[in-house]
Amino acid sequence: MTAYLSGGKLLLAILALAMGGFGIGVTEFSMMGLLQEGATDLGVSNSQMGLMISSYAIGVVVGAPVLTAIAAKIPRKRAVQLLILFFTVANLSSAFAPDYNTMVITRFLAGLPHGAYFGLAGVLAGSLVPGTMRGRAIAWVMLGLSVANVGGVPLVTMLGQQVGWRSMFYAVALVGVLTAVLITLFVPWRKAEPGASVRRELTALKSPQVWLAMATGIVGFGGFFAVYSYISPTLTEESGLKITLVPIALALYGLGMVVGSLAGGRLADWSVFGAIKLSSVLMAGAMLIFAAVATWIIPTMIMVFILGAVGSLLTPSLQTLLMDSAPHAQSLAASLNHSALNVANALGAALGAAVISAGFGYRAPSVVGAGLAVLGLLIALITQARAKKIGLLVGRDAIAAHERTVID
């Protein structure tokens, strides 16, 4: 019988795992705020520095399935420890990278453990609580990423501007070491899944249901990133916000992410498909309203908060859906959530750039985003219909069936 945690012990274990998410969020998003400083230091253009962001994202997409499969036979606590140490060393290597090409390679390496860490940490967190709280446990781990956008990214960006942009990598490495220590102290031991192997984990990639779940995330979150990628010029060009106040808007966005993550965990425990459908509808509506009010500062700032909240509603339910779509390879399936998010990032940014370049203005990505959210909803409906057809249990139904099996 699995021993669940409660009270202070659960809080400390979740804090330890969420700290890793905080560090990952800081290294992923601070690069965008220190782009110009990095370009000056390395003697390259801003667009070339942008390739570092792409390099990190490619690392996430590649590393999520590969490292998760490799870690299949390793106890989950040990696996997340090794992943956060890999992440720490990779960020330190960026701090010492002598030139641009080396930096691109080290950013790719830093991205490799991103998805695998969140996938395994989410599964591990879910094992610490009763099944009825699994969605909330996953959301609590993801909360580290949201909190990073509220406080960590602005603080590290300011630090980088004052003492040098490479200080970001030292700060992130320090968070990585702290995470490893906290995991060692407060996260209980969990054995690897019985019969786990690289081959069994990779069976998740053969499941049409997993690919449908990923498509739901890629398309639905593509709309989210179509808006977020151009939030700064939208605020300055359309709303007339002073560029010095953009960090305040981004902090509001981060606060929205925190609220959305917490609410999304509860919604996932209520109904996985219900949460996905509700999130998709709310995202589409919020993006259309954002486009409509973008010429007024105060309504726009309110909508920035709301966009952060409704976007984050989707994450816990999508990760739960992926886990339940591959019940014998949950770790790898969970890690694919972050591969999907990074593909969505690329898709949304590209489509947003296309409509802006076509002369439709900075409000156009919001309309594109609303369309993608609706398309994501349609894919979710197809995914739900297929799940019913093949008898796949998701969310509360999957937990109830598992508990009946354990009792029998």
CSV table of C-alpha atoms in Angstrom, one decimal, residues 181-376:
chain,number,residue,atom,x,y,z
A,181,VAL,CA,19.1,19.3,-1.6
A,182,LEU,CA,15.4,19.8,-0.9
A,183,ILE,CA,14.4,16.7,-2.9
A,184,THR,CA,17.0,14.7,-1.0
A,185,LEU,CA,15.6,15.9,2.3
A,186,PHE,CA,11.9,16.0,1.8
A,187,VAL,CA,10.7,13.8,-1.1
A,188,PRO,CA,10.0,10.2,-0.1
A,189,TRP,CA,11.5,7.3,-2.0
A,190,ARG,CA,9.3,5.8,-4.7
A,191,LYS,CA,10.4,2.7,-6.6
A,192,ALA,CA,10.4,2.5,-10.3
A,193,GLU,CA,7.2,1.2,-11.9
A,194,PRO,CA,7.2,-2.6,-11.8
A,195,GLY,CA,8.2,-4.0,-15.2
A,196,ALA,CA,9.3,-0.5,-16.4
A,197,SER,CA,11.7,-0.4,-19.3
A,198,VAL,CA,12.8,1.8,-22.2
A,199,ARG,CA,10.7,-0.2,-24.6
A,200,ARG,CA,7.6,-0.1,-22.4
A,201,GLU,CA,7.9,3.7,-22.0
A,202,LEU,CA,8.3,4.2,-25.7
A,203,THR,CA,5.0,2.3,-26.3
A,204,ALA,CA,3.3,5.6,-25.5
A,205,LEU,CA,4.5,6.9,-28.8
A,206,LYS,CA,2.5,4.2,-30.6
A,207,SER,CA,-0.8,5.3,-29.1
A,208,PRO,CA,-3.1,7.4,-31.3
A,209,GLN,CA,-4.8,8.6,-28.2
A,210,VAL,CA,-1.5,10.1,-26.9
A,211,TRP,CA,-1.0,11.9,-30.3
A,212,LEU,CA,-4.5,13.2,-30.2
A,213,ALA,CA,-3.9,14.5,-26.6
A,214,MET,CA,-0.7,16.2,-27.8
A,215,ALA,CA,-2.5,17.7,-30.8
A,216,THR,CA,-5.0,19.2,-28.4
A,217,GLY,CA,-2.2,20.9,-26.5
A,218,ILE,CA,-0.2,21.9,-29.5
A,219,VAL,CA,-3.1,23.6,-31.3
A,220,GLY,CA,-4.9,25.0,-28.2
A,221,PHE,CA,-1.7,26.4,-26.6
A,222,GLY,CA,-0.6,27.6,-30.1
A,223,GLY,CA,-3.3,30.2,-29.7
A,224,PHE,CA,-2.0,31.1,-26.3
A,225,PHE,CA,1.6,31.7,-27.5
A,226,ALA,CA,0.4,33.5,-30.6
A,227,VAL,CA,-0.8,36.2,-28.2
A,228,TYR,CA,2.0,36.0,-25.6
A,229,SER,CA,4.9,36.1,-28.1
A,230,TYR,CA,3.8,39.7,-29.1
A,231,ILE,CA,2.4,40.9,-25.9
A,232,SER,CA,5.0,43.7,-25.4
A,233,PRO,CA,4.6,45.4,-28.8
A,234,THR,CA,0.9,45.0,-28.6
A,235,LEU,CA,0.9,46.9,-25.3
A,236,THR,CA,3.2,49.6,-26.5
A,237,GLU,CA,1.8,50.0,-30.1
A,238,GLU,CA,-1.9,49.4,-29.6
A,239,SER,CA,-2.5,50.4,-26.0
A,240,GLY,CA,0.1,53.2,-25.7
A,241,LEU,CA,1.7,51.7,-22.6
A,242,LYS,CA,5.1,53.0,-21.8
A,243,ILE,CA,7.8,50.4,-22.4
A,244,THR,CA,9.0,50.8,-18.9
A,245,LEU,CA,5.7,49.6,-17.6
A,246,VAL,CA,5.7,46.4,-19.6
A,247,PRO,CA,7.3,44.4,-16.7
A,248,ILE,CA,4.2,45.3,-14.6
A,249,ALA,CA,2.0,43.8,-17.3
A,250,LEU,CA,4.1,40.7,-17.4
A,251,ALA,CA,3.9,40.4,-13.6
A,252,LEU,CA,0.1,40.6,-13.9
A,253,TYR,CA,0.3,37.9,-16.5
A,254,GLY,CA,2.4,35.7,-14.2
A,255,LEU,CA,-0.1,36.3,-11.3
A,256,GLY,CA,-2.8,35.1,-13.7
A,257,MET,CA,-0.8,32.0,-14.4
A,258,VAL,CA,-0.6,31.3,-10.6
A,259,VAL,CA,-4.4,31.6,-10.2
A,260,GLY,CA,-5.0,29.5,-13.3
A,261,SER,CA,-2.7,26.8,-12.3
A,262,LEU,CA,-4.3,26.4,-8.9
A,263,ALA,CA,-7.8,26.5,-10.4
A,264,GLY,CA,-6.8,24.1,-13.2
A,265,GLY,CA,-5.7,21.5,-10.7
A,266,ARG,CA,-9.1,21.4,-9.1
A,267,LEU,CA,-10.8,21.4,-12.5
A,268,ALA,CA,-8.7,18.4,-13.6
A,269,ASP,CA,-9.7,16.5,-10.4
A,270,TRP,CA,-13.3,17.3,-11.3
A,271,SER,CA,-13.3,16.4,-14.9
A,272,VAL,CA,-10.3,16.2,-17.3
A,273,PHE,CA,-12.3,16.7,-20.5
A,274,GLY,CA,-14.6,19.1,-18.9
A,275,ALA,CA,-11.6,21.2,-17.8
A,276,ILE,CA,-10.1,21.1,-21.3
A,277,LYS,CA,-13.3,22.1,-23.0
A,278,LEU,CA,-14.0,24.9,-20.5
A,279,SER,CA,-10.4,26.2,-20.8
A,280,SER,CA,-10.6,26.2,-24.6
A,281,VAL,CA,-13.8,28.2,-24.7
A,282,LEU,CA,-12.5,30.7,-22.1
A,283,MET,CA,-9.3,31.1,-24.0
A,284,ALA,CA,-11.1,31.8,-27.3
A,285,GLY,CA,-13.4,34.4,-25.6
A,286,ALA,CA,-10.6,36.1,-23.7
A,287,MET,CA,-8.4,36.5,-26.8
A,288,LEU,CA,-11.3,38.1,-28.8
A,289,ILE,CA,-12.0,40.5,-25.9
A,290,PHE,CA,-8.3,41.3,-25.7
A,291,ALA,CA,-8.3,42.2,-29.4
A,292,ALA,CA,-11.4,44.3,-28.9
A,293,VAL,CA,-10.1,46.4,-26.0
A,294,ALA,CA,-6.4,46.6,-26.9
A,295,THR,CA,-6.6,50.3,-27.5
A,296,TRP,CA,-7.4,51.1,-23.9
A,297,ILE,CA,-4.7,50.6,-21.2
A,298,ILE,CA,-6.7,49.6,-18.1
A,299,PRO,CA,-9.1,47.0,-19.8
A,300,THR,CA,-6.0,45.6,-21.6
A,301,MET,CA,-4.1,45.2,-18.4
A,302,ILE,CA,-7.1,43.4,-16.9
A,303,MET,CA,-7.2,41.1,-19.9
A,304,VAL,CA,-3.5,40.3,-19.6
A,305,PHE,CA,-4.2,38.9,-16.1
A,306,ILE,CA,-7.2,36.9,-17.5
A,307,LEU,CA,-5.2,35.6,-20.4
A,308,GLY,CA,-2.5,34.2,-18.0
A,309,ALA,CA,-5.2,32.6,-15.9
A,310,VAL,CA,-7.3,30.9,-18.6
A,311,GLY,CA,-4.2,29.7,-20.4
A,312,SER,CA,-2.8,28.0,-17.3
A,313,LEU,CA,-6.2,26.3,-16.6
A,314,LEU,CA,-5.4,23.9,-19.4
A,315,THR,CA,-2.0,22.6,-18.3
A,316,PRO,CA,-2.9,20.2,-15.4
A,317,SER,CA,-5.8,18.6,-17.3
A,318,LEU,CA,-3.7,18.1,-20.4
A,319,GLN,CA,-0.9,16.4,-18.5
A,320,THR,CA,-3.5,14.2,-16.7
A,321,LEU,CA,-5.0,13.3,-20.1
A,322,LEU,CA,-1.6,12.3,-21.5
A,323,MET,CA,-0.8,10.2,-18.4
A,324,ASP,CA,-4.2,8.3,-18.6
A,325,SER,CA,-3.8,7.9,-22.4
A,326,ALA,CA,-0.7,5.7,-21.8
A,327,PRO,CA,-1.4,4.0,-18.4
A,328,HIS,CA,1.6,1.7,-18.8
A,329,ALA,CA,4.0,4.6,-19.7
A,330,GLN,CA,2.8,7.5,-17.7
A,331,SER,CA,6.1,9.1,-17.1
A,332,LEU,CA,6.9,9.5,-20.8
A,333,ALA,CA,3.4,10.5,-21.6
A,334,ALA,CA,3.5,13.2,-18.9
A,335,SER,CA,6.8,14.5,-20.2
A,336,LEU,CA,5.3,14.9,-23.7
A,337,ASN,CA,3.1,17.7,-22.3
A,338,HIS,CA,6.2,20.0,-22.4
A,339,SER,CA,7.2,18.8,-25.9
A,340,ALA,CA,3.7,19.8,-27.0
A,341,LEU,CA,3.9,23.2,-25.2
A,342,ASN,CA,7.2,24.0,-27.0
A,343,VAL,CA,5.9,23.0,-30.4
A,344,ALA,CA,2.8,25.2,-29.6
A,345,ASN,CA,5.2,28.0,-28.8
A,346,ALA,CA,6.9,27.8,-32.2
A,347,LEU,CA,3.5,27.4,-34.0
A,348,GLY,CA,1.9,30.3,-32.2
A,349,ALA,CA,4.8,32.6,-32.7
A,350,ALA,CA,5.1,31.8,-36.4
A,351,LEU,CA,1.4,32.3,-37.1
A,352,GLY,CA,1.4,35.6,-35.1
A,353,ALA,CA,4.4,36.8,-37.1
A,354,ALA,CA,2.7,35.9,-40.4
A,355,VAL,CA,-0.4,38.0,-39.7
A,356,ILE,CA,1.7,40.9,-38.4
A,357,SER,CA,4.0,40.8,-41.5
A,358,ALA,CA,0.9,40.7,-43.7
A,359,GLY,CA,-0.1,44.1,-42.3
A,360,PHE,CA,-3.0,43.2,-40.0
A,361,GLY,CA,-1.5,44.8,-36.9
A,362,TYR,CA,-0.6,43.6,-33.4
A,363,ARG,CA,-4.2,42.7,-32.5
A,364,ALA,CA,-4.4,40.1,-35.3
A,365,PRO,CA,-2.5,37.4,-33.4
A,366,SER,CA,-5.2,37.5,-30.8
A,367,VAL,CA,-7.8,36.6,-33.4
A,368,VAL,CA,-5.6,33.9,-34.8
A,369,GLY,CA,-5.2,32.6,-31.2
A,370,ALA,CA,-8.9,32.5,-30.7
A,371,GLY,CA,-9.2,30.4,-33.9
A,372,LEU,CA,-6.6,28.0,-32.7
A,373,ALA,CA,-8.3,27.7,-29.3
A,374,VAL,CA,-11.6,26.7,-31.1
A,375,LEU,CA,-9.7,24.2,-33.3
A,376,GLY,CA,-8.1,22.8,-30.1
